[in-house]
PDB file of C-alpha atoms in Angstrom:
ATOM      1  CA  MET A 271      -0.241  -0.078  -0.165  1.00  0.00           C
ATOM      2  CA  PHE A 272       1.368   3.370  -0.833  1.00  0.00           C
ATOM      3  CA  SER A 273       1.908   5.788   1.678  1.00  0.00           C
ATOM      4  CA  ASN A 274      -0.787   8.125   0.650  1.00  0.00           C
ATOM      5  CA  GLU A 275      -2.985   5.603   0.458  1.00  0.00           C
ATOM      6  CA  LEU A 276      -2.070   4.627   4.238  1.00  0.00           C
ATOM      7  CA  HIS A 277      -2.377   8.249   5.524  1.00  0.00           C
ATOM      8  CA  LYS A 278      -5.918   8.366   3.904  1.00  0.00           C
ATOM      9  CA  LEU A 279      -7.192   5.207   5.782  1.00  0.00           C
ATOM     10  CA  LEU A 280      -5.509   6.684   8.867  1.00  0.00           C
ATOM     11  CA  ILE A 281      -7.305   9.649   8.541  1.00  0.00           C
ATOM     12  CA  LEU A 282     -10.460   8.261   7.706  1.00  0.00           C
ATOM     13  CA  ASN A 283     -10.242   6.246  11.114  1.00  0.00           C
ATOM     14  CA  ILE A 284      -9.051   8.486  12.883  1.00  0.00           C
ATOM     15  CA  ALA A 285     -11.765   8.317  16.017  1.00  0.00           C
ATOM     16  CA  ASP A 286     -11.091   4.516  16.022  1.00  0.00           C
ATOM     17  CA  LEU A 287      -7.406   4.899  15.958  1.00  0.00           C
ATOM     18  CA  ASP A 288      -7.505   7.594  18.953  1.00  0.00           C
ATOM     19  CA  GLU A 289      -9.902   5.304  20.943  1.00  0.00           C
ATOM     20  CA  GLY A 290      -7.679   2.554  20.625  1.00  0.00           C
ATOM     21  CA  ALA A 291      -4.501   4.373  21.638  1.00  0.00           C
ATOM     22  CA  ARG A 292      -6.278   5.364  24.583  1.00  0.00           C
ATOM     23  CA  ARG A 293      -7.180   2.061  25.653  1.00  0.00           C
ATOM     24  CA  PHE A 294      -4.124   0.419  24.638  1.00  0.00           C
ATOM     25  CA  GLU A 295      -2.196   3.131  26.731  1.00  0.00           C
ATOM     26  CA  LEU A 296      -4.098   2.039  29.706  1.00  0.00           C
ATOM     27  CA  LEU A 297      -3.399  -1.498  29.241  1.00  0.00           C
ATOM     28  CA  GLN A 298       0.131  -1.029  28.628  1.00  0.00           C
ATOM     29  CA  ASN A 299       0.107   0.820  32.054  1.00  0.00           C
ATOM     30  CA  ARG A 300      -1.915  -2.045  33.879  1.00  0.00           C
ATOM     31  CA  ILE A 301       0.709  -4.360  32.687  1.00  0.00           C
ATOM     32  CA  ALA A 302       3.735  -2.136  33.808  1.00  0.00           C
ATOM     33  CA  GLY A 303       1.922  -2.358  37.239  1.00  0.00           C
ATOM     34  CA  LYS A 304       1.890  -6.113  37.033  1.00  0.00           C
ATOM     35  CA  ILE A 305       5.611  -6.193  36.152  1.00  0.00           C
ATOM     36  CA  ASP A 306       6.541  -4.016  39.151  1.00  0.00           C
ATOM     37  CA  ALA A 307       4.660  -6.401  41.447  1.00  0.00           C
ATOM     38  CA  LEU A 308       6.114  -9.580  39.634  1.00  0.00           C
ATOM     39  CA  ILE A 309       9.889  -7.728  40.503  1.00  0.00           C
ATOM     40  CA  GLU A 310       9.235  -6.858  44.284  1.00  0.00           C
ATOM     41  CA  ASP A 311       7.389 -10.466  44.902  1.00  0.00           C
ATOM     42  CA  TRP A 312      10.559 -12.122  43.401  1.00  0.00           C
ATOM     43  CA  ALA A 313      13.326  -9.992  45.387  1.00  0.00           C
ATOM     44  CA  THR A 314      11.475 -10.112  48.664  1.00  0.00           C
ATOM     45  CA  PRO A 315      11.873 -13.603  49.663  1.00  0.00           C
ATOM     46  CA  LYS A 316      15.386 -13.763  48.454  1.00  0.00           C
ATOM     47  CA  GLY A 317      16.618 -11.015  50.163  1.00  0.00           C
ATOM     48  CA  TRP A 318      17.611  -8.835  47.349  1.00  0.00           C
ATOM     49  CA  HIS A 319      17.130  -5.370  46.853  1.00  0.00           C
ATOM     50  CA  SER A 320      14.534  -3.970  43.986  1.00  0.00           C
ATOM     51  CA  THR A 321      13.386  -0.913  42.387  1.00  0.00           C
ATOM     52  CA  ALA A 322      10.148  -1.162  41.057  1.00  0.00           C
ATOM     53  CA  ASN A 323       8.607   1.849  38.962  1.00  0.00           C
ATOM     54  CA  TRP A 324       8.418   0.698  35.696  1.00  0.00           C
ATOM     55  CA  GLN A 325       4.572   1.761  35.844  1.00  0.00           C
ATOM     56  CA  ASP A 326       5.854   5.483  36.045  1.00  0.00           C
ATOM     57  CA  ASN A 327       9.171   6.083  34.852  1.00  0.00           C
ATOM     58  CA  ASP A 328      10.752   3.144  33.246  1.00  0.00           C
ATOM     59  CA  ASP A 329      12.849   2.192  36.495  1.00  0.00           C
ATOM     60  CA  ALA A 330      12.900  -1.197  37.561  1.00  0.00           C
ATOM     61  CA  ALA A 331      15.938  -3.315  38.822  1.00  0.00           C
ATOM     62  CA  VAL A 332      17.307  -6.057  41.369  1.00  0.00           C
ATOM     63  CA  ALA A 333      20.658  -6.415  43.070  1.00  0.00           C
ATOM     64  CA  PRO A 334      22.096  -8.764  45.785  1.00  0.00           C
ATOM     65  CA  GLN A 335      21.868  -7.205  49.151  1.00  0.00           C
ATOM     66  CA  HIS A 336      25.617  -6.366  49.657  1.00  0.00           C
ATOM     67  CA  TRP A 337      25.785  -4.775  46.177  1.00  0.00           C
ATOM     68  CA  VAL A 338      23.684  -2.015  47.699  1.00  0.00           C
ATOM     69  CA  THR A 339      25.468   0.581  50.431  1.00  0.00           C
ATOM     70  CA  GLY A 340      22.656   2.958  51.791  1.00  0.00           C
ATOM     71  CA  ASP A 341      21.175   4.651  48.911  1.00  0.00           C
ATOM     72  CA  LYS A 342      23.641   3.652  46.563  1.00  0.00           C
ATOM     73  CA  TRP A 343      23.705   0.574  44.396  1.00  0.00           C
ATOM     74  CA  ASN A 344      27.091  -0.275  43.275  1.00  0.00           C
ATOM     75  CA  ALA A 345      26.027  -2.803  40.944  1.00  0.00           C
ATOM     76  CA  TRP A 346      22.297  -3.982  39.484  1.00  0.00           C
ATOM     77  CA  PHE A 347      20.363  -5.985  36.866  1.00  0.00           C
ATOM     78  CA  GLY A 348      17.885  -3.140  35.491  1.00  0.00           C
ATOM     79  CA  LEU A 349      14.967  -3.703  32.991  1.00  0.00           C
ATOM     80  CA  GLU A 350      15.742  -2.081  29.956  1.00  0.00           C
ATOM     81  CA  TYR A 351      15.328  -1.844  26.334  1.00  0.00           C
ATOM     82  CA  ARG A 352      17.517  -3.362  23.852  1.00  0.00           C
ATOM     83  CA  SER A 353      21.134  -1.672  22.897  1.00  0.00           C
ATOM     84  CA  GLY A 354      20.744   1.540  20.835  1.00  0.00           C
ATOM     85  CA  ASP A 355      17.208   2.060  21.908  1.00  0.00           C
ATOM     86  CA  THR A 356      16.751   5.737  22.869  1.00  0.00           C
ATOM     87  CA  GLY A 357      12.946   5.192  24.582  1.00  0.00           C
ATOM     88  CA  GLN A 358      12.006   7.886  21.832  1.00  0.00           C
ATOM     89  CA  TRP A 359       9.818   6.556  18.762  1.00  0.00           C
ATOM     90  CA  ARG A 360      11.240   9.877  16.750  1.00  0.00           C
ATOM     91  CA  ASP A 361      14.496   8.025  16.795  1.00  0.00           C
ATOM     92  CA  GLY A 362      13.092   5.371  14.827  1.00  0.00           C
ATOM     93  CA  ASN A 363      12.249   3.184  17.962  1.00  0.00           C
ATOM     94  CA  ASP A 364       8.993   1.128  18.695  1.00  0.00           C
ATOM     95  CA  TYR A 365       6.172   3.732  19.821  1.00  0.00           C
ATOM     96  CA  PHE A 366       4.944   1.257  22.624  1.00  0.00           C
ATOM     97  CA  ARG A 367       6.595  -0.232  25.346  1.00  0.00           C
ATOM     98  CA  LEU A 368       4.606  -3.470  24.976  1.00  0.00           C
ATOM     99  CA  THR A 369       5.983  -3.957  21.280  1.00  0.00           C
ATOM    100  CA  LYS A 370       9.473  -3.960  22.442  1.00  0.00           C
ATOM    101  CA  LEU A 371       8.463  -6.208  25.592  1.00  0.00           C
ATOM    102  CA  CYS A 372       6.834  -8.843  22.881  1.00  0.00           C
ATOM    103  CA  ALA A 373       9.712  -8.223  20.522  1.00  0.00           C
ATOM    104  CA  GLU A 374       7.250  -7.475  17.745  1.00  0.00           C
ATOM    105  CA  GLY A 375       8.489  -4.502  16.052  1.00  0.00           C
ATOM    106  CA  ARG A 376      12.158  -3.078  15.657  1.00  0.00           C
ATOM    107  CA  GLY A 377      13.242  -3.447  19.657  1.00  0.00           C
ATOM    108  CA  GLY A 378      13.213  -5.763  22.879  1.00  0.00           C
ATOM    109  CA  MET A 379      13.783  -5.806  26.294  1.00  0.00           C
ATOM    110  CA  GLY A 380      15.654  -7.509  28.868  1.00  0.00           C
ATOM    111  CA  PHE A 381      17.729  -7.208  32.026  1.00  0.00           C
ATOM    112  CA  ARG A 382      21.333  -5.324  31.568  1.00  0.00           C
ATOM    113  CA  PHE A 383      23.811  -5.793  34.104  1.00  0.00           C
ATOM    114  CA  LEU A 384      24.844  -2.201  35.405  1.00  0.00           C
ATOM    115  CA  GLN A 385      27.563  -0.845  37.743  1.00  0.00           C
ATOM    116  CA  ASN A 386      28.361   2.341  39.284  1.00  0.00           C
ATOM    117  CA  GLU A 387      31.279   1.223  41.508  1.00  0.00           C
ATOM    118  CA  PHE A 388      34.284   1.784  38.847  1.00  0.00           C
ATOM    119  CA  PRO A 389      34.923   4.720  36.635  1.00  0.00           C
ATOM    120  CA  LYS A 390      33.312   4.364  33.101  1.00  0.00           C
ATOM    121  CA  THR A 391      36.269   4.266  30.853  1.00  0.00           C
ATOM    122  CA  PRO A 392      38.176   1.599  32.827  1.00  0.00           C
ATOM    123  CA  TRP A 393      34.901  -0.385  33.175  1.00  0.00           C
ATOM    124  CA  LYS A 394      34.234  -0.225  29.486  1.00  0.00           C
ATOM    125  CA  LYS A 395      37.617  -1.887  28.600  1.00  0.00           C
ATOM    126  CA  PHE A 396      37.379  -4.362  31.323  1.00  0.00           C
ATOM    127  CA  ILE A 397      33.923  -5.460  30.118  1.00  0.00           C
ATOM    128  CA  GLN A 398      35.128  -5.533  26.712  1.00  0.00           C
ATOM    129  CA  SER A 399      37.915  -8.093  27.716  1.00  0.00           C
ATOM    130  CA  ARG A 400      35.759 -10.183  30.155  1.00  0.00           C
ATOM    131  CA  ALA A 401      32.577 -10.530  28.246  1.00  0.00           C
ATOM    132  CA  ILE A 402      33.810 -13.838  26.206  1.00  0.00           C
ATOM    133  CA  GLY A 403      33.539 -15.485  29.813  1.00  0.00           C
ATOM    134  CA  PHE A 404      29.885 -15.515  29.691  1.00  0.00           C
ATOM    135  CA  ASN A 405      29.705 -16.947  26.058  1.00  0.00           C
ATOM    136  CA  ASP A 406      27.996 -20.113  27.580  1.00  0.00           C
ATOM    137  CA  THR A 407      25.291 -18.235  29.431  1.00  0.00           C
ATOM    138  CA  ARG A 408      22.204 -16.897  28.214  1.00  0.00           C
ATOM    139  CA  PHE A 409      23.659 -13.012  28.334  1.00  0.00           C
ATOM    140  CA  VAL A 410      24.747 -11.423  25.188  1.00  0.00           C
ATOM    141  CA  PHE A 411      27.680  -8.808  24.861  1.00  0.00           C
ATOM    142  CA  ASP A 412      25.908  -5.470  23.317  1.00  0.00           C
ATOM    143  CA  ASP A 413      27.165  -2.038  22.024  1.00  0.00           C
ATOM    144  CA  GLU A 414      26.411  -0.282  25.008  1.00  0.00           C
ATOM    145  CA  PRO A 415      28.880  -2.182  25.851  1.00  0.00           C
ATOM    146  CA  SER A 416      27.376  -4.590  28.501  1.00  0.00           C
ATOM    147  CA  LEU A 417      25.962  -7.868  29.152  1.00  0.00           C
ATOM    148  CA  PHE A 418      22.203  -8.044  28.228  1.00  0.00           C
ATOM    149  CA  LEU A 419      19.783 -10.901  28.963  1.00  0.00           C
ATOM    150  CA  PRO A 420      16.789 -10.525  26.341  1.00  0.00           C
ATOM    151  CA  VAL A 421      13.448 -11.153  27.445  1.00  0.00           C
ATOM    152  CA  ARG A 422      10.653 -11.757  25.246  1.00  0.00           C
ATOM    153  CA  VAL A 423       6.952 -12.136  26.142  1.00  0.00           C
ATOM    154  CA  ASP A 424       4.799 -13.991  23.824  1.00  0.00           C
ATOM    155  CA  LYS A 425       2.025 -11.642  22.525  1.00  0.00           C
ATOM    156  CA  ASP A 426      -0.328 -14.693  22.067  1.00  0.00           C
ATOM    157  CA  VAL A 427      -0.116 -15.445  25.845  1.00  0.00           C
ATOM    158  CA  LEU A 428      -0.337 -11.785  26.513  1.00  0.00           C
ATOM    159  CA  ALA A 429      -3.446 -11.520  24.818  1.00  0.00           C
ATOM    160  CA  LYS A 430      -4.868 -14.423  26.365  1.00  0.00           C
ATOM    161  CA  GLY A 431      -4.009 -12.729  29.872  1.00  0.00           C
ATOM    162  CA  ALA A 432      -5.976  -9.629  28.937  1.00  0.00           C
ATOM    163  CA  GLU A 433      -8.776 -11.589  28.118  1.00  0.00           C
ATOM    164  CA  GLU A 434      -8.852 -13.767  31.472  1.00  0.00           C
ATOM    165  CA  GLU A 435      -7.572 -10.618  33.345  1.00  0.00           C
ATOM    166  CA  ASN A 436      -4.509 -12.566  34.360  1.00  0.00           C
ATOM    167  CA  PHE A 437      -1.157 -11.906  33.295  1.00  0.00           C
ATOM    168  CA  ASP A 438       0.720 -14.356  35.453  1.00  0.00           C
ATOM    169  CA  GLU A 439       1.521 -16.799  32.680  1.00  0.00           C
ATOM    170  CA  ALA A 440       2.221 -13.982  30.379  1.00  0.00           C
ATOM    171  CA  LEU A 441       5.003 -12.493  32.326  1.00  0.00           C
ATOM    172  CA  ARG A 442       6.622 -15.814  33.471  1.00  0.00           C
ATOM    173  CA  PRO A 443       9.619 -15.083  31.114  1.00  0.00           C
ATOM    174  CA  LEU A 444      10.480 -12.176  33.433  1.00  0.00           C
ATOM    175  CA  ARG A 445      10.604 -14.101  36.208  1.00  0.00           C
ATOM    176  CA  GLU A 446      12.668 -16.955  34.655  1.00  0.00           C
ATOM    177  CA  ALA A 447      14.900 -14.599  33.742  1.00  0.00           C
ATOM    178  CA  LEU A 448      15.346 -13.300  37.179  1.00  0.00           C
ATOM    179  CA  ASP A 449      15.775 -16.841  38.280  1.00  0.00           C
ATOM    180  CA  TYR A 450      18.396 -17.231  35.830  1.00  0.00           C
ATOM    181  CA  ILE A 451      20.447 -14.363  37.027  1.00  0.00           C
ATOM    182  CA  HIS A 452      20.271 -15.336  40.441  1.00  0.00           C
ATOM    183  CA  SER A 453      21.434 -18.924  39.751  1.00  0.00           C
ATOM    184  CA  ILE A 454      24.566 -17.748  37.707  1.00  0.00           C
ATOM    185  CA  ILE A 455      25.021 -14.551  40.260  1.00  0.00           C
ATOM    186  CA  ASP A 456      28.279 -16.001  41.461  1.00  0.00           C
ATOM    187  CA  ARG A 457      29.939 -15.509  37.782  1.00  0.00           C
ATOM    188  CA  PHE A 458      28.899 -11.510  38.527  1.00  0.00           C
ATOM    189  CA  GLU A 459      30.200 -11.638  41.844  1.00  0.00           C
ATOM    190  CA  ALA A 460      33.565 -12.989  40.255  1.00  0.00           C
ATOM    191  CA  LEU A 461      33.660 -10.304  37.773  1.00  0.00           C
ATOM    192  CA  LEU A 462      33.318  -7.436  39.934  1.00  0.00           C
ATOM    193  CA  THR A 463      36.123  -8.882  42.356  1.00  0.00           C
ATOM    194  CA  THR A 464      38.363  -9.029  39.629  1.00  0.00           C
ATOM    195  CA  MET A 465      37.768  -5.735  38.636  1.00  0.00           C
ATOM    196  CA  ARG A 466      38.299  -4.430  42.046  1.00  0.00           C
ATOM    197  CA  ASN A 467      41.660  -6.537  42.244  1.00  0.00           C
ATOM    198  CA  GLN A 468      42.858  -4.757  38.954  1.00  0.00           C
ATOM    199  CA  GLN A 469      41.590  -1.278  40.473  1.00  0.00           C
ATOM    200  CA  ALA A 470      43.867  -1.692  43.700  1.00  0.00           C
ATOM    201  CA  SER A 471      46.865  -2.748  41.858  1.00  0.00           C
TER     202      SER A 471
END
């Protein structure tokens, strides 16, 4: 379909598009709240710290208790967009967060390993040299540069959850990703320890 024909159809259906976008934004916000609850419910029994404010400002993260000192998070796993995604649709990114969550457009989402303990430049060089040690894991080394664990929610399962008003099954990949992070946390502990030793020498 030529773009001018598509533009014509968009205008002719402007009321339906407006109502659809409004309803979708409400649905997206509701699912974001479920994600926040999932992260908190996962972290609390494990004694991990969590920040769950994805619903309001795209901020959700978990960290072992000893990675956090007072209000300072030295290292953490943050729920983030795929590398290169600025979050702005004007930059060519997906418009809806759910499009990214379901990896149905240009982008995607996942948990990124981040740290605030070491200066940016030395850390960048360090992580580039050590990323190969994670080739046997589900983490990928991306252009940030960082170690990133992709997460994809199946849109059909999510649609069923919306119909049944229960998103537990649809959001299971997020919980499984957190479980996976927990299962290999020693690898990241070793990574941080090696960097500390290098900085001290």
